[in-house]
Coordinates of C-alpha atoms in Angstrom, one line a residue:
X1222 CA -32.1 -6.6 -29.7
X1223 CA -30.4 -5.2 -32.8
X1224 CA -31.9 -4.5 -36.1
X1225 CA -28.8 -5.9 -37.8
X1226 CA -29.2 -9.3 -36.2
X1227 CA -26.2 -9.1 -34.0
X1228 CA -26.1 -10.8 -30.6
X1229 CA -26.2 -8.0 -28.0
X1230 CA -25.5 -8.1 -24.3
X1231 CA -27.1 -5.5 -22.1
X1232 CA -25.9 -3.8 -18.9
X1233 CA -27.7 -1.2 -16.7
X1234 CA -26.0 2.1 -17.4
X1235 CA -26.2 5.8 -18.2
X1236 CA -25.2 7.9 -21.3
X1237 CA -23.5 11.3 -21.2
X1238 CA -21.3 13.5 -23.4
X1239 CA -17.9 14.9 -22.5
X1240 CA -16.1 17.4 -24.8
X1241 CA -18.3 16.3 -27.6
X1242 CA -17.5 12.6 -27.1
X1243 CA -20.2 10.0 -26.2
X1244 CA -19.5 8.5 -22.9
X1245 CA -21.3 5.7 -21.0
X1246 CA -21.1 4.3 -17.5
X1247 CA -22.0 0.7 -16.4
X1248 CA -21.1 -2.1 -14.1
X1249 CA -19.5 -5.3 -15.5
X1250 CA -19.3 -8.5 -13.3
X1251 CA -15.8 -9.9 -12.7
X1252 CA -16.9 -13.2 -14.3
X1253 CA -17.6 -11.7 -17.7
X1254 CA -14.9 -9.0 -17.9
X1255 CA -12.6 -11.1 -20.0
X1256 CA -15.3 -11.5 -22.7
X1257 CA -15.4 -7.7 -23.3
X1258 CA -12.3 -6.0 -22.1
X1259 CA -8.8 -6.3 -23.7
X1260 CA -5.5 -4.4 -23.5
X1261 CA -4.0 -2.8 -26.7
X1262 CA -0.2 -2.3 -26.2
X1263 CA -0.3 0.6 -28.6
X1264 CA -2.4 2.7 -26.1
X1265 CA -1.0 1.3 -22.8
X1266 CA 2.3 1.1 -20.9
X1267 CA 4.0 -2.2 -20.2
X1268 CA 2.3 -4.3 -17.6
X1269 CA 3.9 -4.5 -14.2
X1270 CA 3.5 -8.1 -13.1
X1271 CA 4.4 -7.4 -9.5
X1272 CA 1.7 -4.8 -9.3
X1273 CA -0.8 -7.2 -10.9
X1274 CA 0.0 -9.8 -8.3
X1275 CA -0.3 -7.2 -5.5
X1276 CA -3.8 -6.2 -6.7
X1277 CA -4.8 -9.9 -7.1
X1278 CA -3.8 -10.6 -3.5
X1279 CA -5.7 -7.4 -2.4
X1280 CA -8.8 -8.7 -4.2
X1281 CA -8.5 -12.1 -2.6
X1282 CA -8.1 -10.5 0.8
X1283 CA -11.2 -8.5 0.1
X1284 CA -13.5 -11.6 0.0
X1285 CA -12.7 -12.2 3.6
X1286 CA -15.3 -11.0 6.1
X1287 CA -14.5 -7.6 7.7
X1288 CA -11.9 -6.4 5.2
X1289 CA -12.2 -3.0 3.6
X1290 CA -11.3 -3.3 -0.1
X1291 CA -12.4 -1.2 -3.1
X1292 CA -11.6 -1.0 -6.8
X1293 CA -12.1 2.2 -8.7
X1294 CA -13.6 2.4 -12.2
X1295 CA -11.9 1.2 -15.3
X1296 CA -11.9 3.4 -18.4
X1297 CA -12.3 1.8 -21.8
X1298 CA -13.0 2.6 -25.4
X1299 CA -15.7 0.6 -27.2
X1300 CA -14.5 -0.5 -30.7
X1301 CA -17.9 -1.2 -32.0
X1302 CA -21.5 0.0 -31.9
X1303 CA -23.2 0.8 -28.6
X1304 CA -27.0 1.1 -28.2
X1305 CA -28.5 2.9 -25.3
X1306 CA -32.2 2.8 -24.3
X1307 CA -33.1 5.9 -22.3
X1308 CA -36.4 4.4 -21.3
X1309 CA -34.9 1.3 -19.6
X1310 CA -31.4 2.8 -18.9
X1311 CA -29.9 -0.2 -20.7
X1312 CA -26.5 -0.2 -22.4
X1313 CA -26.3 -2.8 -25.2
X1314 CA -23.0 -4.0 -26.8
X1315 CA -22.4 -6.5 -29.5
X1316 CA -21.0 -9.7 -27.9
X1317 CA -18.2 -9.7 -30.5
X1318 CA -17.2 -6.2 -29.7
X1319 CA -13.9 -5.5 -27.8
X1320 CA -13.4 -2.7 -25.4
X1321 CA -9.8 -1.4 -25.1
X1322 CA -8.8 -0.6 -21.6
X1323 CA -7.3 2.9 -21.4
X1324 CA -7.0 3.2 -17.6
X1325 CA -7.0 0.3 -15.2
X1326 CA -5.2 -2.4 -17.0
X1327 CA -3.5 -3.5 -13.8
X1328 CA -6.9 -3.7 -12.0
X1329 CA -8.2 -5.7 -15.0
X1330 CA -5.3 -8.1 -14.9
X1331 CA -5.5 -8.3 -11.1
X1332 CA -9.1 -9.4 -11.3
X1333 CA -8.2 -12.0 -13.9
X1334 CA -5.3 -13.4 -11.7
X1335 CA -7.6 -13.5 -8.6
X1336 CA -10.2 -15.5 -10.5
X1337 CA -7.6 -17.8 -12.0
X1338 CA -6.1 -18.4 -8.5
X1339 CA -9.4 -19.2 -7.0
X1340 CA -10.4 -21.5 -9.9
X1341 CA -7.1 -23.5 -9.4
X1342 CA -7.9 -23.9 -5.7
X1343 CA -11.4 -25.2 -6.7
X1344 CA -9.9 -27.7 -9.2
X1345 CA -7.2 -29.0 -6.8
X1346 CA -9.2 -29.3 -3.6
X1347 CA -11.8 -31.8 -2.4
X1348 CA -14.6 -32.1 0.1
X1349 CA -15.5 -29.3 2.4
X1350 CA -12.5 -27.2 1.3
X1351 CA -13.7 -27.5 -2.4
X1352 CA -17.1 -26.2 -1.4
X1353 CA -15.6 -23.3 0.5
X1354 CA -13.4 -22.3 -2.5
X1355 CA -16.4 -22.7 -4.8
X1356 CA -18.4 -20.3 -2.7
X1357 CA -15.5 -17.8 -2.8
X1358 CA -15.2 -18.2 -6.5
X1359 CA -18.9 -17.5 -7.0
X1360 CA -18.6 -14.4 -4.8
X1361 CA -15.7 -13.1 -6.9
X1362 CA -17.5 -13.8 -10.2
X1363 CA -20.6 -12.0 -9.0
X1364 CA -18.7 -8.9 -8.0
X1365 CA -18.8 -6.0 -10.5
X1366 CA -16.4 -3.1 -11.3
X1367 CA -17.6 0.3 -12.6
X1368 CA -16.6 0.9 -16.2
X1369 CA -16.6 4.2 -18.0
X1370 CA -16.8 3.7 -21.8
X1371 CA -15.9 6.1 -24.5
X1372 CA -17.6 5.3 -27.9
X1373 CA -15.6 4.9 -31.1
X1374 CA -12.4 6.9 -30.4
X1375 CA -9.5 6.7 -32.9
X1376 CA -6.3 5.2 -31.8
X1377 CA -4.7 8.7 -31.5
X1378 CA -7.6 9.7 -29.3
X1379 CA -7.1 6.6 -27.1
X1380 CA -3.5 7.5 -26.7
X1381 CA -4.4 11.0 -25.6
X1382 CA -7.0 9.6 -23.3
X1383 CA -4.4 7.4 -21.6
X1384 CA -2.1 10.5 -21.3
X1385 CA -4.8 12.7 -19.7
X1386 CA -6.0 10.0 -17.3
X1387 CA -2.6 9.0 -16.1
X1388 CA -0.2 11.9 -16.4
X1389 CA -2.5 14.8 -15.4
X1390 CA -3.6 13.1 -12.2
X1391 CA -2.0 14.4 -9.0
X1392 CA -0.8 11.3 -7.1
X1393 CA -1.1 11.7 -3.3
X1394 CA 2.0 11.4 -1.1
X1395 CA 2.7 8.2 0.6
X1396 CA 1.8 9.6 4.0
X1397 CA -1.5 10.9 2.7
X1398 CA -2.3 7.5 1.1
X1399 CA -1.5 5.7 4.3
X1400 CA -3.6 8.2 6.3
X1401 CA -6.7 6.9 4.5
X1402 CA -5.7 3.3 4.1
X1403 CA -7.3 0.9 6.5
X1404 CA -6.5 -2.4 4.7
X1405 CA -2.8 -2.6 5.8
X1406 CA -2.6 -4.0 9.4
X1407 CA 0.7 -2.1 10.1
X1408 CA -0.8 1.1 8.9
X1409 CA -3.9 0.6 11.0
X1410 CA -1.8 0.0 14.0
X1411 CA 0.3 3.1 13.3
X1412 CA -2.8 5.3 13.0
X1413 CA -4.2 3.9 16.3
X1414 CA -1.0 4.2 18.3
X1415 CA -0.3 7.8 17.1
X1416 CA -3.6 8.7 18.9
X1417 CA -3.2 6.4 21.9
X1418 CA 0.5 6.2 22.9
X1419 CA 1.5 9.0 25.2
X1420 CA 5.0 9.3 23.8
X1421 CA 3.8 9.5 20.2
X1422 CA 1.1 12.0 21.1
X1423 CA 3.8 14.1 22.9
X1424 CA 6.3 14.1 20.0
X1425 CA 3.7 14.1 17.2
X1426 CA 3.3 12.2 14.0
X1427 CA 2.9 14.0 10.7
X1428 CA 0.2 12.6 8.4
X1429 CA 0.5 14.8 5.3
X1430 CA 4.1 15.4 4.5
X1431 CA 6.6 12.8 3.2
X1432 CA 9.6 14.3 5.1
X1433 CA 10.3 16.7 7.9
X1434 CA 12.6 19.7 8.2
X1435 CA 14.9 20.4 11.1
X1436 CA 12.6 23.1 12.3
X1437 CA 9.6 20.7 12.5
X1438 CA 9.4 19.3 16.0
X1439 CA 7.1 16.4 15.1
X1440 CA 9.2 13.2 15.5
X1441 CA 8.3 11.3 12.3
X1442 CA 5.9 11.0 9.4
X1443 CA 3.1 8.3 9.5
X1444 CA 4.8 6.1 6.9
X1445 CA 8.0 6.0 9.0
X1446 CA 6.0 4.9 12.1
X1447 CA 4.3 2.3 10.0
X1448 CA 7.6 0.9 8.9
X1449 CA 9.1 1.1 12.3
X1450 CA 6.3 -1.1 13.7
X1451 CA 6.7 -3.5 10.8
X1452 CA 10.4 -3.8 11.6
X1453 CA 9.7 -4.4 15.3
X1454 CA 7.2 -7.2 14.6
X1455 CA 8.6 -8.9 11.4
X1456 CA 12.2 -7.6 11.0
X1457 CA 11.3 -6.0 7.6
X1458 CA 9.1 -3.2 6.3
X1459 CA 7.3 -5.7 4.0
X1460 CA 6.3 -8.7 6.2
X1461 CA 6.0 -11.1 3.3
X1462 CA 5.6 -13.9 5.9
X1463 CA 2.5 -12.3 7.4
X1464 CA 3.8 -12.3 11.0
X1465 CA 1.1 -9.8 11.9
X1466 CA -2.5 -11.1 11.4
X1467 CA -6.0 -10.2 12.4
X1468 CA -5.8 -12.9 15.1
X1469 CA -2.7 -11.6 16.9
X1470 CA -3.2 -7.9 16.1
X1471 CA -4.4 -6.8 19.5
X1472 CA -1.6 -8.7 21.3
X1473 CA 1.1 -7.2 19.1
X1474 CA -0.4 -3.7 19.4
X1475 CA -0.2 -3.9 23.2
X1476 CA 3.4 -5.2 23.0
X1477 CA 4.5 -2.5 20.5
X1478 CA 3.0 0.2 22.5
X1479 CA 4.8 -1.0 25.6
X1480 CA 8.1 -1.2 23.6
X1481 CA 7.6 2.4 22.4
X1482 CA 7.1 3.4 26.0
X1483 CA 10.3 1.7 27.1
X1484 CA 12.3 3.0 24.1
X1485 CA 11.4 6.7 24.5
X1486 CA 11.9 6.6 28.2
X1487 CA 15.6 5.9 27.6
X1488 CA 16.1 8.3 24.6
X1489 CA 17.0 12.0 25.1
X1490 CA 14.0 14.1 26.1
X1491 CA 14.6 16.3 23.1
X1492 CA 15.2 13.4 20.7
X1493 CA 12.9 15.1 18.1
X1494 CA 15.5 17.8 17.6
X1495 CA 16.8 16.7 14.2
X1496 CA 19.5 19.4 14.2
X1497 CA 21.1 17.7 17.2
X1498 CA 20.2 14.0 17.0
X1499 CA 19.9 11.4 14.3
X1500 CA 16.9 9.9 16.0
X1501 CA 14.4 11.9 14.1
X1502 CA 15.7 10.7 10.8
X1503 CA 13.5 8.0 9.0
X1504 CA 16.5 5.6 8.6
X1505 CA 17.3 5.8 12.3
X1506 CA 13.8 5.2 13.6
X1507 CA 13.4 2.2 11.4
X1508 CA 16.8 0.9 12.2
X1509 CA 16.0 1.0 15.9
X1510 CA 12.8 -0.9 15.1
X1511 CA 14.9 -3.6 13.3
X1512 CA 17.3 -3.7 16.3
X1513 CA 14.4 -4.2 18.7
X1514 CA 13.2 -7.1 16.6
X1515 CA 16.8 -8.5 16.9
X1516 CA 16.6 -8.2 20.7
X1517 CA 13.2 -10.0 20.7
X1518 CA 14.3 -12.9 18.5
X1519 CA 18.0 -13.3 19.3
X1520 CA 18.6 -11.8 22.7
X1521 CA 15.4 -12.7 24.7
X1522 CA 14.4 -9.0 25.1
X1523 CA 14.3 -7.7 28.6
X1524 CA 13.9 -4.2 30.1
X1525 CA 17.5 -4.2 31.0
X1526 CA 18.7 -5.0 27.5
X1527 CA 16.5 -2.3 25.9
X1528 CA 17.6 0.2 28.5
X1529 CA 21.1 -0.2 27.1
X1530 CA 20.1 2.3 24.4
X1531 CA 20.3 5.0 27.1
X1532 CA 24.1 5.0 26.9
X1533 CA 24.1 5.5 23.1
X1534 CA 25.3 8.9 21.9
X1535 CA 22.8 9.8 19.3
X1536 CA 24.3 13.2 18.3
X1537 CA 25.3 13.8 14.6
X1538 CA 28.8 14.5 15.8
X1539 CA 29.3 11.0 17.2
X1540 CA 31.9 9.3 14.8
X1541 CA 30.1 6.0 15.3
X1542 CA 27.4 7.1 12.8
X1543 CA 29.8 8.1 10.1
X1544 CA 29.7 5.1 7.7
X1545 CA 26.7 3.5 9.4
X1546 CA 24.7 3.8 6.2
X1547 CA 25.4 7.5 6.1
X1548 CA 28.2 10.1 6.0
X1549 CA 29.0 13.1 8.1
X1550 CA 28.5 16.4 6.1
X1551 CA 31.0 18.9 7.5
X1552 CA 29.2 21.8 6.1
X1553 CA 25.8 20.9 7.5
X1554 CA 27.5 19.3 10.6
X1555 CA 25.2 16.3 10.5
X1556 CA 24.8 12.7 9.3
X1557 CA 23.2 12.4 5.9
X1558 CA 21.8 9.1 4.6
X1559 CA 22.1 8.5 0.9
X1560 CA 19.2 6.0 1.0
X1561 CA 16.7 4.8 3.7
X1562 CA 17.4 1.1 3.1
X1563 CA 21.1 1.4 3.6
X1564 CA 20.6 3.7 6.5
X1565 CA 18.2 1.2 8.3
X1566 CA 20.7 -1.6 8.0
X1567 CA 23.6 0.6 8.9
X1568 CA 21.9 1.8 12.1
X1569 CA 20.8 -1.7 13.0
X1570 CA 24.3 -3.2 12.6
X1571 CA 25.9 -0.2 14.4
X1572 CA 23.6 -0.6 17.4
X1573 CA 24.6 -4.3 17.7
X1574 CA 28.2 -3.3 17.5
X1575 CA 28.0 -0.5 20.1
X1576 CA 26.0 -2.5 22.6
X1577 CA 27.6 -5.9 21.9
X1578 CA 25.8 -9.1 21.3
X1579 CA 23.9 -8.7 24.6
X1580 CA 23.2 -5.5 26.5

């Protein structure tokens, strides 16, 4: 394909120009990504291994039926000649050419880890299970990721490209991200319950902001509701043991909705007044969720035990809360939590202390 006798590999694509630079778009299958893409430390930040593992798990989850998973385009610089045939819309690259990843190194590494994980499962399994893993591996290898390729940039240009792609982007807030995320089961449940549970509809769930002022009468933001549900079900906001699954999702959703009904039936009617009560604070809501999990697993939860929360004084002025992961600010006349994690555990432990080992 090349007049110079080089071995060229072709992909379907398109050619464009951006600010005087040649730019190409194509799709590269997962199975051949490693042959063409590489990461140059001089034009990239340090790889976050935890993030890579998270992306790999996300990809592996994506090959299951019914899951909604997507990977956005990788941006790379081609350090060699590119040929483009306008008649056939074919992009041809020398097989020995390396393309330096400028944006998407964690996606690239995540794909590699997912492939390696599935290859190990194929190698270490037998019989029907080996066939199933082999089919999943083929499905992964046949998948493709969009790649935007800049032709022959200098290293200085590559560094600027990394800067512009990563530092000029406006990252959405956590609540906005969760608003559009349907892959996380806890988030899916939070979004459904905020529209179905009468108490949550009454008090309101904010889906755009990351925090709420005292004047705002919505009870909590979406991310807080998501974490509260996770605490109720798994005892944490991470659920690394996958307590919630697709199989038990509907059962847990019904149970959580009923627990929310019982909870808010014993809390003050104006519990969303953050100037008066600590209930509308993220740490408190999640701490209550963790406490409910404790009652479920340690105290054989009953309506009578949960109704014990009715006798709790939730006002900022209650001295019980001073030191429960937060401190009383005499100027603001309210409890202030220095960190959500400490506040969650502080509220959780204080509720056990106030109500005793069994309520």
